[in-house]
């Protein structure tokens, strides 16, 4: 599976997850080296009252459990929103090979917007980063979500 197809799955996950919860619609998919889906995740902070319940963390926990290994060497994380500092740190710690994200997060993004944790020259692990995949579609989903929250829908 290519990263655009994986991003479409992440978008669908995000859209469906926000229907039943108050969680921000973010979806994540983890692919192994052959492009097969290993795990998926959505934001679950509100659902489980968990500050670490970001889509990336949820997907990485599922992948590690499934693989019985916390090292996700050779894997790719595809996520609809630029990871925050917590998620970028967890991605680095997991030894992930590649990160692909859609929308930029100008307020809390830690892979180029506010900080750049993964490409910091002092980083121990070098992770390939691809940004802006289906960015408009990912961003529109978030804009709609927050607009509806403000309007009380």
Short mmCIF file of N, CA and C in Angstrom, two decimals:
data_model
loop_
_atom_site.label_atom_id
_atom_site.label_comp_id
_atom_site.label_asym_id
_atom_site.label_seq_id
_atom_site.Cartn_x
_atom_site.Cartn_y
_atom_site.Cartn_z
N UNK A 1 0.85 -1.18 0.00
CA UNK A 1 0.00 0.00 0.00
C UNK A 1 0.89 1.24 0.00
N UNK A 2 0.54 2.21 -0.82
CA UNK A 2 1.32 3.44 -0.82
C UNK A 2 0.83 4.39 0.27
N UNK A 3 1.59 5.44 0.51
CA UNK A 3 1.26 6.33 1.64
C UNK A 3 -0.02 7.13 1.41
N UNK A 4 -0.34 7.45 0.16
CA UNK A 4 -1.59 8.18 -0.07
C UNK A 4 -2.80 7.30 0.24
N UNK A 5 -2.73 6.04 -0.13
CA UNK A 5 -3.83 5.11 0.19
C UNK A 5 -3.94 4.94 1.70
N UNK A 6 -2.81 4.86 2.38
CA UNK A 6 -2.81 4.75 3.84
C UNK A 6 -3.38 6.02 4.47
N UNK A 7 -3.08 7.18 3.87
CA UNK A 7 -3.61 8.43 4.40
C UNK A 7 -5.13 8.47 4.24
N UNK A 8 -5.64 7.95 3.16
CA UNK A 8 -7.09 7.91 2.97
C UNK A 8 -7.75 7.04 4.05
N UNK A 9 -7.10 5.96 4.42
CA UNK A 9 -7.61 5.12 5.51
C UNK A 9 -7.56 5.89 6.82
N UNK A 10 -6.46 6.61 7.06
CA UNK A 10 -6.33 7.42 8.29
C UNK A 10 -7.43 8.48 8.35
N UNK A 11 -7.72 9.11 7.22
CA UNK A 11 -8.78 10.12 7.16
C UNK A 11 -10.13 9.48 7.50
N UNK A 12 -10.40 8.33 6.92
CA UNK A 12 -11.67 7.64 7.20
C UNK A 12 -11.77 7.27 8.68
N UNK A 13 -10.67 6.80 9.26
CA UNK A 13 -10.65 6.48 10.70
C UNK A 13 -10.97 7.72 11.53
N UNK A 14 -10.32 8.83 11.19
CA UNK A 14 -10.53 10.08 11.93
C UNK A 14 -11.97 10.54 11.85
N UNK A 15 -12.53 10.50 10.66
CA UNK A 15 -13.92 10.94 10.47
C UNK A 15 -14.88 10.07 11.26
N UNK A 16 -14.71 8.77 11.21
CA UNK A 16 -15.64 7.88 11.90
C UNK A 16 -15.47 7.94 13.41
N UNK A 17 -14.25 8.19 13.88
CA UNK A 17 -14.03 8.22 15.33
C UNK A 17 -14.66 9.44 15.99
N UNK A 18 -14.68 10.55 15.29
CA UNK A 18 -15.20 11.78 15.89
C UNK A 18 -16.72 11.82 15.92
N UNK A 19 -17.37 10.88 15.25
CA UNK A 19 -18.83 10.83 15.25
C UNK A 19 -19.36 10.46 16.63
N UNK A 20 -18.70 9.54 17.29
CA UNK A 20 -19.19 9.02 18.56
C UNK A 20 -18.49 9.58 19.80
N UNK A 21 -17.48 10.39 19.61
CA UNK A 21 -16.77 10.95 20.76
C UNK A 21 -16.55 12.44 20.55
N UNK A 22 -16.03 13.09 21.56
CA UNK A 22 -15.66 14.49 21.46
C UNK A 22 -14.20 14.66 21.07
N UNK A 23 -13.55 13.56 20.71
CA UNK A 23 -12.14 13.62 20.37
C UNK A 23 -11.90 14.32 19.04
N UNK A 24 -10.79 15.04 18.97
CA UNK A 24 -10.39 15.70 17.74
C UNK A 24 -10.14 14.62 16.68
N UNK A 25 -10.67 14.79 15.48
CA UNK A 25 -10.54 13.75 14.46
C UNK A 25 -9.13 13.65 13.86
N UNK A 26 -8.37 12.75 14.43
CA UNK A 26 -7.03 12.45 13.92
C UNK A 26 -6.95 10.94 13.77
N UNK A 27 -6.45 10.50 12.63
CA UNK A 27 -6.29 9.08 12.38
C UNK A 27 -4.85 8.74 12.06
N UNK A 28 -4.44 7.53 12.45
CA UNK A 28 -3.07 7.08 12.22
C UNK A 28 -3.08 5.64 11.74
N UNK A 29 -2.15 5.34 10.84
CA UNK A 29 -1.98 3.99 10.30
C UNK A 29 -0.49 3.67 10.34
N UNK A 30 -0.14 2.48 10.78
CA UNK A 30 1.25 2.04 10.76
C UNK A 30 1.39 0.93 9.73
N UNK A 31 2.35 1.12 8.83
CA UNK A 31 2.64 0.16 7.78
C UNK A 31 3.97 -0.53 8.05
N UNK A 32 4.06 -1.82 7.75
CA UNK A 32 5.35 -2.49 7.86
C UNK A 32 6.16 -2.20 6.59
N UNK A 33 7.35 -2.76 6.50
CA UNK A 33 8.24 -2.48 5.38
C UNK A 33 7.65 -2.90 4.04
N UNK A 34 6.74 -3.86 4.03
CA UNK A 34 6.13 -4.30 2.77
C UNK A 34 4.88 -3.49 2.42
N UNK A 35 4.48 -2.56 3.30
CA UNK A 35 3.32 -1.72 3.04
C UNK A 35 2.02 -2.26 3.59
N UNK A 36 2.09 -3.32 4.38
CA UNK A 36 0.89 -3.89 5.00
C UNK A 36 0.55 -3.13 6.29
N UNK A 37 -0.73 -2.96 6.56
CA UNK A 37 -1.16 -2.29 7.79
C UNK A 37 -0.91 -3.21 8.98
N UNK A 38 -0.19 -2.67 9.96
CA UNK A 38 0.11 -3.39 11.20
C UNK A 38 -0.84 -2.96 12.30
N UNK A 39 -1.17 -1.65 12.33
CA UNK A 39 -2.03 -1.11 13.38
C UNK A 39 -2.63 0.22 12.94
N UNK A 40 -3.72 0.59 13.59
CA UNK A 40 -4.35 1.88 13.36
C UNK A 40 -4.67 2.50 14.71
N UNK A 41 -4.92 3.80 14.68
CA UNK A 41 -5.31 4.48 15.91
C UNK A 41 -6.04 5.77 15.60
N UNK A 42 -6.81 6.19 16.57
CA UNK A 42 -7.50 7.48 16.51
C UNK A 42 -7.31 8.15 17.86
N UNK A 43 -7.59 9.43 17.91
CA UNK A 43 -7.51 10.12 19.20
C UNK A 43 -8.52 9.49 20.16
N UNK A 44 -8.07 9.25 21.40
CA UNK A 44 -8.92 8.66 22.43
C UNK A 44 -8.76 9.37 23.77
N UNK A 45 -8.35 10.62 23.72
CA UNK A 45 -8.15 11.36 24.98
C UNK A 45 -9.46 11.53 25.73
N UNK A 46 -10.48 11.98 25.04
CA UNK A 46 -11.78 12.18 25.69
C UNK A 46 -12.42 10.83 26.02
N UNK A 47 -12.36 9.91 25.09
CA UNK A 47 -12.98 8.61 25.25
C UNK A 47 -12.47 7.88 26.49
N UNK A 48 -11.15 7.90 26.72
CA UNK A 48 -10.55 7.17 27.84
C UNK A 48 -9.99 8.08 28.93
N UNK A 49 -10.26 9.38 28.84
CA UNK A 49 -9.76 10.37 29.80
C UNK A 49 -8.26 10.15 29.99
N UNK A 50 -7.53 10.19 28.86
CA UNK A 50 -6.11 9.86 28.83
C UNK A 50 -5.35 10.93 28.06
N UNK A 51 -4.53 11.72 28.75
CA UNK A 51 -3.80 12.78 28.05
C UNK A 51 -2.83 12.26 26.99
N UNK A 52 -2.44 11.00 27.08
CA UNK A 52 -1.53 10.44 26.08
C UNK A 52 -2.29 9.71 24.97
N UNK A 53 -3.60 9.81 24.94
CA UNK A 53 -4.41 9.09 23.97
C UNK A 53 -4.46 9.70 22.59
N UNK A 54 -3.33 10.12 22.07
CA UNK A 54 -3.26 10.65 20.72
C UNK A 54 -3.23 9.49 19.73
N UNK A 55 -3.71 9.72 18.52
CA UNK A 55 -3.82 8.68 17.50
C UNK A 55 -2.49 7.96 17.26
N UNK A 56 -1.40 8.73 17.22
CA UNK A 56 -0.09 8.14 16.98
C UNK A 56 0.30 7.17 18.09
N UNK A 57 0.09 7.59 19.33
CA UNK A 57 0.45 6.76 20.49
C UNK A 57 -0.42 5.50 20.50
N UNK A 58 -1.71 5.67 20.26
CA UNK A 58 -2.63 4.52 20.23
C UNK A 58 -2.17 3.51 19.18
N UNK A 59 -1.85 3.99 17.98
CA UNK A 59 -1.41 3.10 16.91
C UNK A 59 -0.08 2.43 17.26
N UNK A 60 0.86 3.19 17.82
CA UNK A 60 2.16 2.60 18.18
C UNK A 60 2.02 1.55 19.27
N UNK A 61 1.15 1.79 20.24
CA UNK A 61 0.92 0.78 21.29
C UNK A 61 0.36 -0.50 20.69
N UNK A 62 -0.62 -0.36 19.78
CA UNK A 62 -1.20 -1.54 19.14
C UNK A 62 -0.16 -2.28 18.31
N UNK A 63 0.66 -1.54 17.57
CA UNK A 63 1.69 -2.17 16.74
C UNK A 63 2.70 -2.91 17.61
N UNK A 64 3.16 -2.28 18.67
CA UNK A 64 4.14 -2.91 19.56
C UNK A 64 3.57 -4.17 20.19
N UNK A 65 2.32 -4.11 20.61
CA UNK A 65 1.67 -5.28 21.20
C UNK A 65 1.55 -6.40 20.18
N UNK A 66 1.10 -6.05 18.98
CA UNK A 66 0.93 -7.04 17.92
C UNK A 66 2.26 -7.69 17.54
N UNK A 67 3.30 -6.88 17.45
CA UNK A 67 4.62 -7.38 17.05
C UNK A 67 5.42 -7.94 18.22
N UNK A 68 4.91 -7.71 19.43
CA UNK A 68 5.62 -8.10 20.66
C UNK A 68 7.02 -7.49 20.69
N UNK A 69 7.10 -6.22 20.27
CA UNK A 69 8.37 -5.52 20.23
C UNK A 69 8.10 -4.02 20.19
N UNK A 70 8.71 -3.27 21.08
CA UNK A 70 8.50 -1.83 21.08
C UNK A 70 9.27 -1.15 19.97
N UNK A 71 10.25 -1.82 19.40
CA UNK A 71 11.02 -1.25 18.30
C UNK A 71 10.24 -1.42 17.00
N UNK A 72 9.94 -0.31 16.37
CA UNK A 72 9.18 -0.34 15.13
C UNK A 72 10.08 -0.02 13.94
N UNK A 73 11.29 -0.56 13.98
CA UNK A 73 12.26 -0.39 12.89
C UNK A 73 11.60 -0.78 11.56
N UNK A 74 11.86 0.00 10.54
CA UNK A 74 11.36 -0.34 9.21
C UNK A 74 9.90 -0.01 8.97
N UNK A 75 9.21 0.52 9.98
CA UNK A 75 7.79 0.83 9.85
C UNK A 75 7.58 2.30 9.49
N UNK A 76 6.41 2.55 8.94
CA UNK A 76 6.01 3.91 8.55
C UNK A 76 4.73 4.28 9.29
N UNK A 77 4.73 5.45 9.89
CA UNK A 77 3.53 5.99 10.54
C UNK A 77 2.92 7.03 9.61
N UNK A 78 1.66 6.85 9.27
CA UNK A 78 0.92 7.79 8.43
C UNK A 78 -0.17 8.40 9.32
N UNK A 79 -0.17 9.72 9.48
CA UNK A 79 -1.11 10.37 10.39
C UNK A 79 -1.65 11.64 9.75
N UNK A 80 -2.89 11.96 10.05
CA UNK A 80 -3.57 13.08 9.39
C UNK A 80 -3.11 14.45 9.86
N UNK A 81 -2.47 14.54 11.02
CA UNK A 81 -2.04 15.83 11.58
C UNK A 81 -0.59 15.74 12.02
N UNK A 82 0.14 16.80 11.80
CA UNK A 82 1.53 16.87 12.26
C UNK A 82 1.61 16.52 13.75
N UNK A 83 2.48 15.58 14.12
CA UNK A 83 2.59 15.17 15.52
C UNK A 83 3.04 16.30 16.46
N UNK A 84 2.55 16.23 17.69
CA UNK A 84 2.95 17.15 18.75
C UNK A 84 4.31 16.68 19.31
N UNK A 85 4.82 17.40 20.30
CA UNK A 85 6.12 17.05 20.90
C UNK A 85 6.08 15.66 21.55
N UNK A 86 5.00 15.34 22.25
CA UNK A 86 4.90 14.03 22.90
C UNK A 86 4.95 12.93 21.85
N UNK A 87 4.17 13.07 20.79
CA UNK A 87 4.11 12.03 19.76
C UNK A 87 5.41 11.95 18.97
N UNK A 88 5.99 13.09 18.65
CA UNK A 88 7.27 13.09 17.93
C UNK A 88 8.34 12.38 18.76
N UNK A 89 8.35 12.63 20.07
CA UNK A 89 9.30 11.94 20.94
C UNK A 89 9.07 10.44 20.95
N UNK A 90 7.80 10.03 21.00
CA UNK A 90 7.48 8.59 20.99
C UNK A 90 7.85 7.96 19.65
N UNK A 91 7.65 8.69 18.57
CA UNK A 91 8.03 8.18 17.25
C UNK A 91 9.54 7.95 17.21
N UNK A 92 10.29 8.92 17.70
CA UNK A 92 11.75 8.77 17.74
C UNK A 92 12.16 7.59 18.61
N UNK A 93 11.53 7.45 19.77
CA UNK A 93 11.88 6.36 20.68
C UNK A 93 11.53 4.99 20.11
N UNK A 94 10.53 4.93 19.24
CA UNK A 94 10.11 3.65 18.67
C UNK A 94 11.04 3.17 17.55
N UNK A 95 11.93 4.06 17.13
CA UNK A 95 12.86 3.74 16.03
C UNK A 95 12.16 3.60 14.69
N UNK A 96 11.02 4.26 14.56
CA UNK A 96 10.25 4.26 13.31
C UNK A 96 11.16 4.72 12.17
N UNK A 97 10.97 4.17 10.98
CA UNK A 97 11.79 4.54 9.83
C UNK A 97 11.29 5.81 9.14
N UNK A 98 9.94 5.97 9.11
CA UNK A 98 9.38 7.05 8.31
C UNK A 98 8.09 7.57 8.93
N UNK A 99 7.90 8.87 8.83
CA UNK A 99 6.66 9.53 9.25
C UNK A 99 6.09 10.25 8.03
N UNK A 100 4.81 10.05 7.81
CA UNK A 100 4.08 10.76 6.75
C UNK A 100 2.90 11.43 7.43
N UNK A 101 2.77 12.76 7.24
CA UNK A 101 1.60 13.42 7.82
C UNK A 101 0.92 14.33 6.82
N UNK A 102 -0.34 14.64 7.14
CA UNK A 102 -1.16 15.46 6.25
C UNK A 102 -1.10 16.93 6.60
N UNK A 103 -1.98 17.37 7.50
CA UNK A 103 -2.11 18.79 7.84
C UNK A 103 -1.01 19.23 8.79
N UNK A 104 -0.60 20.46 8.62
CA UNK A 104 0.35 21.08 9.54
C UNK A 104 -0.40 21.56 10.78
N UNK A 105 0.28 21.54 11.93
CA UNK A 105 -0.30 22.05 13.17
C UNK A 105 0.53 23.26 13.61
N UNK A 106 0.08 24.44 13.19
CA UNK A 106 0.83 25.67 13.44
C UNK A 106 0.92 26.05 14.93
N UNK A 107 0.07 25.44 15.76
CA UNK A 107 0.08 25.78 17.19
C UNK A 107 0.90 24.82 18.03
N UNK A 108 0.92 23.55 17.66
CA UNK A 108 1.59 22.56 18.51
C UNK A 108 2.41 21.54 17.74
N UNK A 109 2.61 21.74 16.46
CA UNK A 109 3.34 20.79 15.64
C UNK A 109 4.82 20.71 16.02
N UNK A 110 5.33 19.50 16.09
CA UNK A 110 6.72 19.31 16.50
C UNK A 110 7.55 18.60 15.44
N UNK A 111 7.11 18.71 14.17
CA UNK A 111 7.87 18.13 13.07
C UNK A 111 8.02 19.19 11.97
N UNK A 112 8.24 20.43 12.39
CA UNK A 112 8.48 21.49 11.44
C UNK A 112 7.75 22.79 11.69
N UNK A 113 6.57 22.75 12.32
CA UNK A 113 5.81 23.98 12.53
C UNK A 113 6.35 24.82 13.69
N UNK A 114 6.25 24.28 14.89
CA UNK A 114 6.72 24.99 16.08
C UNK A 114 8.12 24.51 16.45
N UNK A 115 8.29 23.20 16.46
CA UNK A 115 9.58 22.57 16.72
C UNK A 115 9.84 21.59 15.59
N UNK A 116 11.04 21.00 15.58
CA UNK A 116 11.34 19.94 14.62
C UNK A 116 12.15 18.87 15.33
N UNK A 117 11.49 18.14 16.18
CA UNK A 117 12.14 17.15 17.03
C UNK A 117 12.78 16.03 16.21
N UNK A 118 12.10 15.56 15.19
CA UNK A 118 12.60 14.39 14.46
C UNK A 118 13.80 14.70 13.56
N UNK A 119 13.92 15.94 13.11
CA UNK A 119 15.03 16.29 12.23
C UNK A 119 16.07 17.15 12.93
N UNK A 120 15.99 17.22 14.24
CA UNK A 120 17.00 17.94 15.00
C UNK A 120 18.35 17.24 14.79
N UNK A 121 19.39 17.98 14.50
CA UNK A 121 20.69 17.34 14.25
C UNK A 121 21.22 16.54 15.45
N UNK A 122 20.70 16.82 16.63
CA UNK A 122 21.15 16.08 17.82
C UNK A 122 20.36 14.80 18.05
N UNK A 123 19.34 14.56 17.24
CA UNK A 123 18.50 13.37 17.39
C UNK A 123 19.33 12.11 17.18
N UNK A 124 19.06 11.11 18.02
CA UNK A 124 19.81 9.86 17.92
C UNK A 124 19.39 9.02 16.73
N UNK A 125 18.11 9.07 16.37
CA UNK A 125 17.58 8.27 15.27
C UNK A 125 17.15 9.18 14.14
N UNK A 126 17.53 8.82 12.94
CA UNK A 126 17.16 9.60 11.76
C UNK A 126 15.89 9.00 11.16
N UNK A 127 14.86 9.81 11.11
CA UNK A 127 13.55 9.37 10.61
C UNK A 127 13.19 10.19 9.39
N UNK A 128 12.86 9.52 8.31
CA UNK A 128 12.44 10.22 7.11
C UNK A 128 11.07 10.85 7.37
N UNK A 129 10.90 12.10 6.96
CA UNK A 129 9.63 12.80 7.16
C UNK A 129 9.09 13.27 5.81
N UNK A 130 7.82 12.94 5.56
CA UNK A 130 7.12 13.42 4.37
C UNK A 130 5.90 14.16 4.87
N UNK A 131 5.78 15.42 4.49
CA UNK A 131 4.67 16.25 4.98
C UNK A 131 3.73 16.64 3.86
N UNK A 132 2.51 17.00 4.24
CA UNK A 132 1.56 17.57 3.29
C UNK A 132 0.81 16.59 2.42
N UNK A 133 0.80 15.30 2.79
CA UNK A 133 0.07 14.31 1.99
C UNK A 133 -1.43 14.47 2.24
N UNK A 134 -2.17 14.79 1.21
CA UNK A 134 -3.61 15.09 1.30
C UNK A 134 -3.88 16.15 2.38
N UNK A 135 -3.00 17.11 2.45
CA UNK A 135 -3.04 18.14 3.51
C UNK A 135 -4.36 18.90 3.55
N UNK A 136 -4.87 19.29 2.40
CA UNK A 136 -6.10 20.08 2.40
C UNK A 136 -7.27 19.28 2.96
N UNK A 137 -7.39 18.03 2.56
CA UNK A 137 -8.48 17.19 3.06
C UNK A 137 -8.35 16.97 4.57
N UNK A 138 -7.11 16.75 5.02
CA UNK A 138 -6.89 16.56 6.46
C UNK A 138 -7.22 17.83 7.24
N UNK A 139 -6.80 18.97 6.72
CA UNK A 139 -7.04 20.25 7.40
C UNK A 139 -8.52 20.59 7.42
N UNK A 140 -9.22 20.37 6.32
CA UNK A 140 -10.64 20.69 6.25
C UNK A 140 -11.45 19.91 7.28
N UNK A 141 -11.06 18.67 7.51
CA UNK A 141 -11.75 17.85 8.49
C UNK A 141 -11.61 18.48 9.89
N UNK A 142 -10.43 18.99 10.20
CA UNK A 142 -10.21 19.62 11.50
C UNK A 142 -10.93 20.96 11.61
N UNK A 143 -10.89 21.74 10.56
CA UNK A 143 -11.58 23.03 10.56
C UNK A 143 -13.07 22.82 10.79
N UNK A 144 -13.65 21.87 10.10
CA UNK A 144 -15.08 21.57 10.26
C UNK A 144 -15.39 21.13 11.68
N UNK A 145 -14.56 20.27 12.24
CA UNK A 145 -14.76 19.78 13.61
C UNK A 145 -14.79 20.95 14.60
N UNK A 146 -13.78 21.82 14.54
CA UNK A 146 -13.71 22.92 15.50
C UNK A 146 -14.78 23.97 15.24
N UNK A 147 -15.15 24.16 14.00
CA UNK A 147 -16.24 25.09 13.69
C UNK A 147 -17.55 24.59 14.31
N UNK A 148 -17.81 23.31 14.19
CA UNK A 148 -19.02 22.74 14.78
C UNK A 148 -18.97 22.80 16.30
N UNK A 149 -17.80 22.62 16.90
CA UNK A 149 -17.67 22.73 18.37
C UNK A 149 -18.00 24.15 18.81
N UNK A 150 -17.51 25.14 18.09
CA UNK A 150 -17.77 26.53 18.44
C UNK A 150 -19.26 26.88 18.30
N UNK A 151 -19.91 26.27 17.32
CA UNK A 151 -21.32 26.54 17.07
C UNK A 151 -22.23 25.70 17.99
N UNK A 152 -21.62 24.79 18.74
CA UNK A 152 -22.40 23.99 19.68
C UNK A 152 -23.08 22.80 19.08
N UNK A 153 -22.65 22.36 17.91
CA UNK A 153 -23.27 21.18 17.25
C UNK A 153 -22.63 19.91 17.70
#
